[in-house]
């Protein structure tokens, strides 16, 4: 009996050492420690021994029992800790409040502009941020030695084209998507193309290396400067209120002819002159014009049959003016004290 008990003890100890999870442990408890277990049978038989043996064996059995229950409870707490680690958590504390984010102010204005143009039947298109020199400059009628193409002037990328030239550039404006859209959809075509652009700027409060633009085009038979003016007037009223006026003055861009800027009456002083509009009463918001026939041709469109207008503006500048933000670098700063204000 003594031998049987000691053998059983060894068996139980080695089985306990192998326990992996609470299910495992429960099965072992059932097998070795329940009323119907072999161990319990041995304990029960002690009462039938003679007094001397009862004393000797009883003491041994008791020691074995204590030892086994001790290691059982050690294993139990080990498994519990593993399965429900407590750490320093106080379960009575209220849970953390889930914090909801919101759209970036540039995204908010972009959404407004997209819905305005969608309601006028414009498509909203996307283009690659890494562009070829061809789409970013050549197809848009930039002269071969235009300074904007200088390696040091913007972010050219270390990838050679099939003619062994460094040809890839982080797009400097959204205008290349004009050509992509013309090639893909042909005429007639109305689309806006919002997106991120990059320039090698020595950044300051008004210049950032990464910024957003919205490009727009409308191409069809007999599309004229009057259509351009009509659409831009609507945009101004939507952005700055119904009394907003548009002023257009000639400006050179290689991809339009004639080219123009677009200025709106200052929303802050209603045209009287203030700090925001540098006392002119006008805010220069965009560039625009009639698409150059060469550009239409590069987009695969017959410039004898079709004409079109194009415009482009910086989204960052719109948001800065709307909220009186004085440093463009705040947009990409990730500073929640700034972002939470919108
Ligand atoms: N791409 C020009 C820029 O980044 C903006 C622009 C001017 C776009 C005139 C146009 C346009 O479509 O017609 O400065």
mmCIF file of C-alpha atoms and ligand atoms in Angstrom, residues 140 142 172-176 178 197 199 211 213-217 252-253 255-256 258-260 286-291 309-313, ligand 1:
data_model
loop_
_atom_site.group_PDB
_atom_site.id
_atom_site.type_symbol
_atom_site.label_atom_id
_atom_site.label_comp_id
_atom_site.label_asym_id
_atom_site.label_seq_id
_atom_site.Cartn_x
_atom_site.Cartn_y
_atom_site.Cartn_z
ATOM 1 C CA UNK A 140 1.425 70.422 -71.026
ATOM 2 C CA UNK A 142 6.311 73.409 -71.117
ATOM 3 C CA UNK A 172 4.316 69.390 -59.178
ATOM 4 C CA UNK A 173 0.666 70.077 -59.970
ATOM 5 C CA UNK A 174 -2.546 68.189 -60.807
ATOM 6 C CA UNK A 175 -2.487 69.396 -64.445
ATOM 7 C CA UNK A 176 -0.944 66.143 -65.817
ATOM 8 C CA UNK A 178 -5.807 66.606 -67.718
ATOM 9 C CA UNK A 197 1.307 67.618 -55.235
ATOM 10 C CA UNK A 199 7.570 70.793 -54.779
ATOM 11 C CA UNK A 211 0.151 70.379 -50.774
ATOM 12 C CA UNK A 213 -4.676 71.141 -55.714
ATOM 13 C CA UNK A 214 -7.897 70.737 -57.637
ATOM 14 C CA UNK A 215 -7.697 70.729 -61.410
ATOM 15 C CA UNK A 216 -10.754 71.117 -63.608
ATOM 16 C CA UNK A 217 -11.481 70.816 -67.321
ATOM 17 C CA UNK A 252 0.753 83.154 -68.594
ATOM 18 C CA UNK A 253 0.598 79.376 -68.211
ATOM 19 C CA UNK A 255 -0.935 74.934 -71.216
ATOM 20 C CA UNK A 256 -3.656 77.579 -71.752
ATOM 21 C CA UNK A 258 -5.418 82.818 -73.335
ATOM 22 C CA UNK A 259 -4.433 82.293 -69.712
ATOM 23 C CA UNK A 260 -5.834 84.121 -66.740
ATOM 24 C CA UNK A 286 -6.703 80.181 -59.112
ATOM 25 C CA UNK A 287 -5.118 79.914 -62.540
ATOM 26 C CA UNK A 288 -7.197 79.150 -65.610
ATOM 27 C CA UNK A 289 -7.648 79.634 -69.337
ATOM 28 C CA UNK A 290 -8.664 78.048 -72.612
ATOM 29 C CA UNK A 291 -6.805 74.773 -73.143
ATOM 30 C CA UNK A 309 -11.246 75.438 -70.513
ATOM 31 C CA UNK A 310 -9.061 74.433 -67.584
ATOM 32 C CA UNK A 311 -8.489 75.775 -64.117
ATOM 33 C CA UNK A 312 -6.449 74.843 -61.073
ATOM 34 C CA UNK A 313 -6.328 76.018 -57.500
HETATM 35 N N1 LIG B 1 -0.944 73.981 -62.709
HETATM 36 C C1 LIG B 1 -0.912 75.375 -62.297
HETATM 37 C C2 LIG B 1 -0.021 75.532 -61.085
HETATM 38 O O1 LIG B 1 0.246 74.582 -60.422
HETATM 39 C C3 LIG B 1 -2.305 75.879 -61.967
HETATM 40 C C4 LIG B 1 -3.138 76.027 -63.195
HETATM 41 C C5 LIG B 1 -3.105 77.221 -63.903
HETATM 42 C C6 LIG B 1 -3.942 74.977 -63.641
HETATM 43 C C7 LIG B 1 -3.865 77.390 -65.040
HETATM 44 C C8 LIG B 1 -4.712 75.147 -64.799
HETATM 45 C C9 LIG B 1 -4.658 76.362 -65.466
HETATM 46 O O2 LIG B 1 -5.481 74.182 -65.271
HETATM 47 O O3 LIG B 1 -5.424 76.502 -66.592
HETATM 48 O O4 LIG B 1 0.404 76.603 -60.799
#
